[in-house]
């Protein structure tokens, strides 16, 4: 796949939306995105990733692309690879300095993206996570499992957020592209981001949420159990991803030490006291611990070899694209009006929806961050997140 050429504008935006079986939402989704980003005065593009839908979603996407223009890009998978793979394909194709994501079910309002971008830059964050405080979902099947999972994730990983499951997020492109997403890692994106940036550069903000109007939800109570398994994997990779030998080696050394102490005692009993130890259960337990120790130590060595091989090799994806719009023909969407009028409209809209953010902090600090661009030093003029 062609490597996308990034746009040099420090506030260029790529909006990535994974879709699966959302044909009925395609037309209103694109309409609301273009309406919501009218106040955004910088270049932006829209990347729609169809995750192998069978209801005609891909066909509807390509039809709408011809209607809106070349800034709308479509990627279609050959089969259903999952939301994580769809998001990774969108990140790979994104050219903007900033990347925003949201679901295609229209439960989040695309008009909030400009405000989230201003807040991300004003607070000097690498990731701004949406928080659906007034969530419009079923209490038993969605809200309660989500709250339990969010609390558990925060406790285990140390990344304290209220709503990991909200897809409305804004990232700095150079940070999110340091991560390769596999399996179902999209649930723990803030955790993975914490592996490449400081946790204090990850923030959250309240966003609106509405009930689904069209289509059917793809989530259920069964995902709670998968979250627990994925959490174990996330914890392992966060703590030992670059040094798995420490994890397996620590267990192996513990088993070896315990087995060695048992064998030393049994040797004293055998040779010092002259007592037979062949029928003692402790003898077999000691042998088991020593064998397990050797296995864990060798597993740690092999894991270290595999990790170094992975880091040294070229990266590859685990999804397969059937067709997509021509990346070389992709263009940016930029509203045809003066920069000053666009800024005034953006300030008016943001102040009405989110009065807590002052005009001074948005124009002074947020635009200063944009002018400095990506050449800024990570710790220079940083404000503590609110």
PDB file of N, CA and C in Angstrom, residues 197-267:
ATOM      1  N   UNK A 197       3.745   7.573  25.216  1.00  0.00           N
ATOM      2  CA  UNK A 197       3.758   8.955  25.680  1.00  0.00           C
ATOM      3  C   UNK A 197       3.444   8.965  27.162  1.00  0.00           C
ATOM      4  N   UNK A 198       3.632  10.106  27.796  1.00  0.00           N
ATOM      5  CA  UNK A 198       3.383  10.206  29.233  1.00  0.00           C
ATOM      6  C   UNK A 198       1.881  10.146  29.515  1.00  0.00           C
ATOM      7  N   UNK A 199       1.457   9.430  30.569  1.00  0.00           N
ATOM      8  CA  UNK A 199       0.022   9.343  30.876  1.00  0.00           C
ATOM      9  C   UNK A 199      -0.640  10.693  31.100  1.00  0.00           C
ATOM     10  N   UNK A 200       0.116  11.692  31.599  1.00  0.00           N
ATOM     11  CA  UNK A 200      -0.485  13.002  31.821  1.00  0.00           C
ATOM     12  C   UNK A 200      -0.791  13.737  30.520  1.00  0.00           C
ATOM     13  N   UNK A 201      -0.316  13.227  29.391  1.00  0.00           N
ATOM     14  CA  UNK A 201      -0.645  13.813  28.091  1.00  0.00           C
ATOM     15  C   UNK A 201      -1.860  13.137  27.458  1.00  0.00           C
ATOM     16  N   UNK A 202      -2.588  12.371  28.276  1.00  0.00           N
ATOM     17  CA  UNK A 202      -3.842  11.750  27.854  1.00  0.00           C
ATOM     18  C   UNK A 202      -4.949  12.360  28.700  1.00  0.00           C
ATOM     19  N   UNK A 203      -5.931  12.977  28.064  1.00  0.00           N
ATOM     20  CA  UNK A 203      -7.003  13.636  28.795  1.00  0.00           C
ATOM     21  C   UNK A 203      -8.366  13.197  28.299  1.00  0.00           C
ATOM     22  N   UNK A 204      -9.392  13.704  28.951  1.00  0.00           N
ATOM     23  CA  UNK A 204     -10.759  13.394  28.558  1.00  0.00           C
ATOM     24  C   UNK A 204     -11.610  14.640  28.684  1.00  0.00           C
ATOM     25  N   UNK A 205     -12.723  14.654  27.984  1.00  0.00           N
ATOM     26  CA  UNK A 205     -13.662  15.759  28.022  1.00  0.00           C
ATOM     27  C   UNK A 205     -15.058  15.217  27.779  1.00  0.00           C
ATOM     28  N   UNK A 206     -16.040  15.875  28.350  1.00  0.00           N
ATOM     29  CA  UNK A 206     -17.418  15.425  28.180  1.00  0.00           C
ATOM     30  C   UNK A 206     -17.892  15.683  26.752  1.00  0.00           C
ATOM     31  N   UNK A 207     -18.604  14.701  26.215  1.00  0.00           N
ATOM     32  CA  UNK A 207     -19.187  14.831  24.879  1.00  0.00           C
ATOM     33  C   UNK A 207     -20.642  14.391  24.936  1.00  0.00           C
ATOM     34  N   UNK A 208     -21.394  14.839  23.977  1.00  0.00           N
ATOM     35  CA  UNK A 208     -22.799  14.451  23.907  1.00  0.00           C
ATOM     36  C   UNK A 208     -22.965  13.024  23.411  1.00  0.00           C
ATOM     37  N   UNK A 209     -24.125  12.462  23.690  1.00  0.00           N
ATOM     38  CA  UNK A 209     -24.431  11.104  23.253  1.00  0.00           C
ATOM     39  C   UNK A 209     -25.926  10.994  23.039  1.00  0.00           C
ATOM     40  N   UNK A 210     -26.296  10.331  21.973  1.00  0.00           N
ATOM     41  CA  UNK A 210     -27.706  10.165  21.659  1.00  0.00           C
ATOM     42  C   UNK A 210     -27.996   8.700  21.369  1.00  0.00           C
ATOM     43  N   UNK A 211     -29.265   8.336  21.455  1.00  0.00           N
ATOM     44  CA  UNK A 211     -29.663   6.962  21.180  1.00  0.00           C
ATOM     45  C   UNK A 211     -29.533   6.672  19.691  1.00  0.00           C
ATOM     46  N   UNK A 212     -29.240   5.415  19.371  1.00  0.00           N
ATOM     47  CA  UNK A 212     -29.137   5.006  17.973  1.00  0.00           C
ATOM     48  C   UNK A 212     -30.495   5.155  17.294  1.00  0.00           C
ATOM     49  N   UNK A 213     -30.482   5.768  16.110  1.00  0.00           N
ATOM     50  CA  UNK A 213     -31.709   5.984  15.357  1.00  0.00           C
ATOM     51  C   UNK A 213     -31.916   4.945  14.268  1.00  0.00           C
ATOM     52  N   UNK A 214     -30.841   4.533  13.595  1.00  0.00           N
ATOM     53  CA  UNK A 214     -30.925   3.591  12.485  1.00  0.00           C
ATOM     54  C   UNK A 214     -29.957   2.440  12.714  1.00  0.00           C
ATOM     55  N   UNK A 215     -30.281   1.271  12.149  1.00  0.00           N
ATOM     56  CA  UNK A 215     -29.398   0.119  12.258  1.00  0.00           C
ATOM     57  C   UNK A 215     -29.474  -0.538  13.620  1.00  0.00           C
ATOM     58  N   UNK A 216     -28.618  -1.543  13.814  1.00  0.00           N
ATOM     59  CA  UNK A 216     -28.607  -2.311  15.052  1.00  0.00           C
ATOM     60  C   UNK A 216     -27.228  -2.258  15.689  1.00  0.00           C
ATOM     61  N   UNK A 217     -27.214  -2.276  17.026  1.00  0.00           N
ATOM     62  CA  UNK A 217     -25.961  -2.250  17.756  1.00  0.00           C
ATOM     63  C   UNK A 217     -25.195  -3.552  17.536  1.00  0.00           C
ATOM     64  N   UNK A 218     -23.874  -3.450  17.473  1.00  0.00           N
ATOM     65  CA  UNK A 218     -23.020  -4.627  17.276  1.00  0.00           C
ATOM     66  C   UNK A 218     -22.437  -5.128  18.594  1.00  0.00           C
ATOM     67  N   UNK A 219     -22.856  -4.532  19.715  1.00  0.00           N
ATOM     68  CA  UNK A 219     -22.281  -4.878  21.002  1.00  0.00           C
ATOM     69  C   UNK A 219     -23.323  -5.558  21.881  1.00  0.00           C
ATOM     70  N   UNK A 220     -22.859  -6.347  22.817  1.00  0.00           N
ATOM     71  CA  UNK A 220     -23.722  -7.041  23.755  1.00  0.00           C
ATOM     72  C   UNK A 220     -22.999  -7.352  25.040  1.00  0.00           C
ATOM     73  N   UNK A 221     -23.689  -8.066  25.936  1.00  0.00           N
ATOM     74  CA  UNK A 221     -23.113  -8.394  27.230  1.00  0.00           C
ATOM     75  C   UNK A 221     -21.920  -9.335  27.098  1.00  0.00           C
ATOM     76  N   UNK A 222     -21.847 -10.096  25.997  1.00  0.00           N
ATOM     77  CA  UNK A 222     -20.766 -11.077  25.834  1.00  0.00           C
ATOM     78  C   UNK A 222     -19.402 -10.420  25.717  1.00  0.00           C
ATOM     79  N   UNK A 223     -19.358  -9.157  25.306  1.00  0.00           N
ATOM     80  CA  UNK A 223     -18.062  -8.503  25.129  1.00  0.00           C
ATOM     81  C   UNK A 223     -17.390  -8.221  26.466  1.00  0.00           C
ATOM     82  N   UNK A 224     -18.168  -8.243  27.579  1.00  0.00           N
ATOM     83  CA  UNK A 224     -17.582  -7.992  28.891  1.00  0.00           C
ATOM     84  C   UNK A 224     -16.519  -9.025  29.217  1.00  0.00           C
ATOM     85  N   UNK A 225     -16.788 -10.295  28.874  1.00  0.00           N
ATOM     86  CA  UNK A 225     -15.821 -11.349  29.162  1.00  0.00           C
ATOM     87  C   UNK A 225     -14.585 -11.221  28.272  1.00  0.00           C
ATOM     88  N   UNK A 226     -14.784 -10.792  27.035  1.00  0.00           N
ATOM     89  CA  UNK A 226     -13.641 -10.586  26.155  1.00  0.00           C
ATOM     90  C   UNK A 226     -12.785  -9.420  26.633  1.00  0.00           C
ATOM     91  N   UNK A 227     -13.433  -8.418  27.234  1.00  0.00           N
ATOM     92  CA  UNK A 227     -12.685  -7.280  27.764  1.00  0.00           C
ATOM     93  C   UNK A 227     -11.728  -7.734  28.863  1.00  0.00           C
ATOM     94  N   UNK A 228     -12.176  -8.673  29.713  1.00  0.00           N
ATOM     95  CA  UNK A 228     -11.314  -9.159  30.791  1.00  0.00           C
ATOM     96  C   UNK A 228     -10.074  -9.849  30.230  1.00  0.00           C
ATOM     97  N   UNK A 229     -10.255 -10.668  29.201  1.00  0.00           N
ATOM     98  CA  UNK A 229      -9.115 -11.338  28.587  1.00  0.00           C
ATOM     99  C   UNK A 229      -8.197 -10.332  27.896  1.00  0.00           C
ATOM    100  N   UNK A 230      -8.805  -9.384  27.189  1.00  0.00           N
ATOM    101  CA  UNK A 230      -7.996  -8.366  26.511  1.00  0.00           C
ATOM    102  C   UNK A 230      -7.248  -7.496  27.516  1.00  0.00           C
ATOM    103  N   UNK A 231      -7.846  -7.295  28.692  1.00  0.00           N
ATOM    104  CA  UNK A 231      -7.193  -6.495  29.711  1.00  0.00           C
ATOM    105  C   UNK A 231      -5.916  -7.164  30.202  1.00  0.00           C
ATOM    106  N   UNK A 232      -5.944  -8.484  30.345  1.00  0.00           N
ATOM    107  CA  UNK A 232      -4.742  -9.207  30.747  1.00  0.00           C
ATOM    108  C   UNK A 232      -3.633  -9.036  29.707  1.00  0.00           C
ATOM    109  N   UNK A 233      -4.015  -9.128  28.437  1.00  0.00           N
ATOM    110  CA  UNK A 233      -3.036  -8.946  27.363  1.00  0.00           C
ATOM    111  C   UNK A 233      -2.487  -7.526  27.365  1.00  0.00           C
ATOM    112  N   UNK A 234      -3.393  -6.533  27.544  1.00  0.00           N
ATOM    113  CA  UNK A 234      -2.953  -5.145  27.564  1.00  0.00           C
ATOM    114  C   UNK A 234      -1.995  -4.889  28.726  1.00  0.00           C
ATOM    115  N   UNK A 235      -2.318  -5.448  29.892  1.00  0.00           N
ATOM    116  CA  UNK A 235      -1.450  -5.274  31.058  1.00  0.00           C
ATOM    117  C   UNK A 235      -0.072  -5.883  30.804  1.00  0.00           C
ATOM    118  N   UNK A 236      -0.050  -7.072  30.189  1.00  0.00           N
ATOM    119  CA  UNK A 236       1.225  -7.721  29.909  1.00  0.00           C
ATOM    120  C   UNK A 236       2.066  -6.888  28.952  1.00  0.00           C
ATOM    121  N   UNK A 237       1.462  -6.436  27.851  1.00  0.00           N
ATOM    122  CA  UNK A 237       2.223  -5.683  26.860  1.00  0.00           C
ATOM    123  C   UNK A 237       2.631  -4.314  27.388  1.00  0.00           C
ATOM    124  N   UNK A 238       1.801  -3.717  28.250  1.00  0.00           N
ATOM    125  CA  UNK A 238       2.146  -2.416  28.789  1.00  0.00           C
ATOM    126  C   UNK A 238       3.349  -2.506  29.713  1.00  0.00           C
ATOM    127  N   UNK A 239       3.411  -3.580  30.506  1.00  0.00           N
ATOM    128  CA  UNK A 239       4.499  -3.727  31.479  1.00  0.00           C
ATOM    129  C   UNK A 239       5.704  -4.477  30.912  1.00  0.00           C
ATOM    130  N   UNK A 240       5.443  -5.475  30.054  1.00  0.00           N
ATOM    131  CA  UNK A 240       6.532  -6.354  29.631  1.00  0.00           C
ATOM    132  C   UNK A 240       6.627  -6.504  28.110  1.00  0.00           C
ATOM    133  N   UNK A 241       5.980  -5.608  27.357  1.00  0.00           N
ATOM    134  CA  UNK A 241       5.963  -5.763  25.905  1.00  0.00           C
ATOM    135  C   UNK A 241       7.343  -5.770  25.284  1.00  0.00           C
ATOM    136  N   UNK A 242       8.257  -4.928  25.803  1.00  0.00           N
ATOM    137  CA  UNK A 242       9.602  -4.849  25.242  1.00  0.00           C
ATOM    138  C   UNK A 242      10.597  -5.735  25.988  1.00  0.00           C
ATOM    139  N   UNK A 243      10.174  -6.355  27.086  1.00  0.00           N
ATOM    140  CA  UNK A 243      11.073  -7.218  27.867  1.00  0.00           C
ATOM    141  C   UNK A 243      10.312  -8.415  28.428  1.00  0.00           C
ATOM    142  N   UNK A 244       9.743  -9.256  27.581  1.00  0.00           N
ATOM    143  CA  UNK A 244       8.980 -10.409  28.067  1.00  0.00           C
ATOM    144  C   UNK A 244       9.821 -11.387  28.865  1.00  0.00           C
ATOM    145  N   UNK A 245      11.133 -11.382  28.644  1.00  0.00           N
ATOM    146  CA  UNK A 245      11.994 -12.271  29.409  1.00  0.00           C
ATOM    147  C   UNK A 245      11.942 -11.986  30.895  1.00  0.00           C
ATOM    148  N   UNK A 246      11.674 -10.721  31.286  1.00  0.00           N
ATOM    149  CA  UNK A 246      11.571 -10.387  32.699  1.00  0.00           C
ATOM    150  C   UNK A 246      10.343 -11.032  33.327  1.00  0.00           C
ATOM    151  N   UNK A 247       9.250 -11.094  32.567  1.00  0.00           N
ATOM    152  CA  UNK A 247       8.020 -11.707  33.086  1.00  0.00           C
ATOM    153  C   UNK A 247       8.202 -13.213  33.266  1.00  0.00           C
ATOM    154  N   UNK A 248       8.563 -13.897  32.177  1.00  0.00           N
ATOM    155  CA  UNK A 248       8.719 -15.350  32.263  1.00  0.00           C
ATOM    156  C   UNK A 248       9.933 -15.727  33.116  1.00  0.00           C
ATOM    157  N   UNK A 249      10.997 -14.939  33.018  1.00  0.00           N
ATOM    158  CA  UNK A 249      12.175 -15.229  33.815  1.00  0.00           C
ATOM    159  C   UNK A 249      11.928 -15.080  35.299  1.00  0.00           C
ATOM    160  N   UNK A 250      11.108 -14.076  35.694  1.00  0.00           N
ATOM    161  CA  UNK A 250      10.787 -13.906  37.101  1.00  0.00           C
ATOM    162  C   UNK A 250      10.044 -15.098  37.672  1.00  0.00           C
ATOM    163  N   UNK A 251       9.089 -15.616  36.902  1.00  0.00           N
ATOM    164  CA  UNK A 251       8.361 -16.811  37.350  1.00  0.00           C
ATOM    165  C   UNK A 251       9.296 -18.009  37.402  1.00  0.00           C
ATOM    166  N   UNK A 252      10.135 -18.163  36.370  1.00  0.00           N
ATOM    167  CA  UNK A 252      11.057 -19.292  36.331  1.00  0.00           C
ATOM    168  C   UNK A 252      12.052 -19.276  37.482  1.00  0.00           C
ATOM    169  N   UNK A 253      12.587 -18.106  37.805  1.00  0.00           N
ATOM    170  CA  UNK A 253      13.528 -18.017  38.917  1.00  0.00           C
ATOM    171  C   UNK A 253      12.848 -18.300  40.250  1.00  0.00           C
ATOM    172  N   UNK A 254      11.612 -17.857  40.401  1.00  0.00           N
ATOM    173  CA  UNK A 254      10.878 -18.142  41.645  1.00  0.00           C
ATOM    174  C   UNK A 254      10.655 -19.643  41.817  1.00  0.00           C
ATOM    175  N   UNK A 255      10.205 -20.289  40.745  1.00  0.00           N
ATOM    176  CA  UNK A 255      10.016 -21.741  40.808  1.00  0.00           C
ATOM    177  C   UNK A 255      11.334 -22.459  41.064  1.00  0.00           C
ATOM    178  N   UNK A 256      12.402 -21.981  40.384  1.00  0.00           N
ATOM    179  CA  UNK A 256      13.694 -22.623  40.554  1.00  0.00           C
ATOM    180  C   UNK A 256      14.228 -22.480  41.970  1.00  0.00           C
ATOM    181  N   UNK A 257      14.038 -21.281  42.555  1.00  0.00           N
ATOM    182  CA  UNK A 257      14.492 -21.066  43.928  1.00  0.00           C
ATOM    183  C   UNK A 257      13.733 -21.954  44.903  1.00  0.00           C
ATOM    184  N   UNK A 258      12.415 -22.021  44.749  1.00  0.00           N
ATOM    185  CA  UNK A 258      11.616 -22.850  45.641  1.00  0.00           C
ATOM    186  C   UNK A 258      11.953 -24.329  45.482  1.00  0.00           C
ATOM    187  N   UNK A 259      12.083 -24.780  44.230  1.00  0.00           N
ATOM    188  CA  UNK A 259      12.454 -26.177  43.996  1.00  0.00           C
ATOM    189  C   UNK A 259      13.845 -26.495  44.488  1.00  0.00           C
ATOM    190  N   UNK A 260      14.776 -25.534  44.333  1.00  0.00           N
ATOM    191  CA  UNK A 260      16.137 -25.749  44.822  1.00  0.00           C
ATOM    192  C   UNK A 260      16.201 -25.879  46.335  1.00  0.00           C
ATOM    193  N   UNK A 261      15.413 -25.055  47.054  1.00  0.00           N
ATOM    194  CA  UNK A 261      15.365 -25.158  48.512  1.00  0.00           C
ATOM    195  C   UNK A 261      14.807 -26.507  48.950  1.00  0.00           C
ATOM    196  N   UNK A 262      13.769 -26.957  48.244  1.00  0.00           N
ATOM    197  CA  UNK A 262      13.206 -28.262  48.577  1.00  0.00           C
ATOM    198  C   UNK A 262      14.223 -29.368  48.344  1.00  0.00           C
ATOM    199  N   UNK A 263      14.924 -29.322  47.227  1.00  0.00           N
ATOM    200  CA  UNK A 263      15.915 -30.342  46.916  1.00  0.00           C
ATOM    201  C   UNK A 263      17.085 -30.296  47.910  1.00  0.00           C
ATOM    202  N   UNK A 264      17.468 -29.111  48.356  1.00  0.00           N
ATOM    203  CA  UNK A 264      18.551 -29.004  49.345  1.00  0.00           C
ATOM    204  C   UNK A 264      18.150 -29.661  50.667  1.00  0.00           C
ATOM    205  N   UNK A 265      16.918 -29.420  51.076  1.00  0.00           N
ATOM    206  CA  UNK A 265      16.434 -30.057  52.312  1.00  0.00           C
ATOM    207  C   UNK A 265      16.388 -31.569  52.160  1.00  0.00           C
ATOM    208  N   UNK A 266      15.887 -32.030  51.018  1.00  0.00           N
ATOM    209  CA  UNK A 266      15.795 -33.473  50.803  1.00  0.00           C
ATOM    210  C   UNK A 266      17.177 -34.111  50.710  1.00  0.00           C
ATOM    211  N   UNK A 267      18.162 -33.369  50.149  1.00  0.00           N
ATOM    212  CA  UNK A 267      19.525 -33.899  50.091  1.00  0.00           C
ATOM    213  C   UNK A 267      20.099 -34.065  51.492  1.00  0.00           C
TER     214      UNK A 267
END
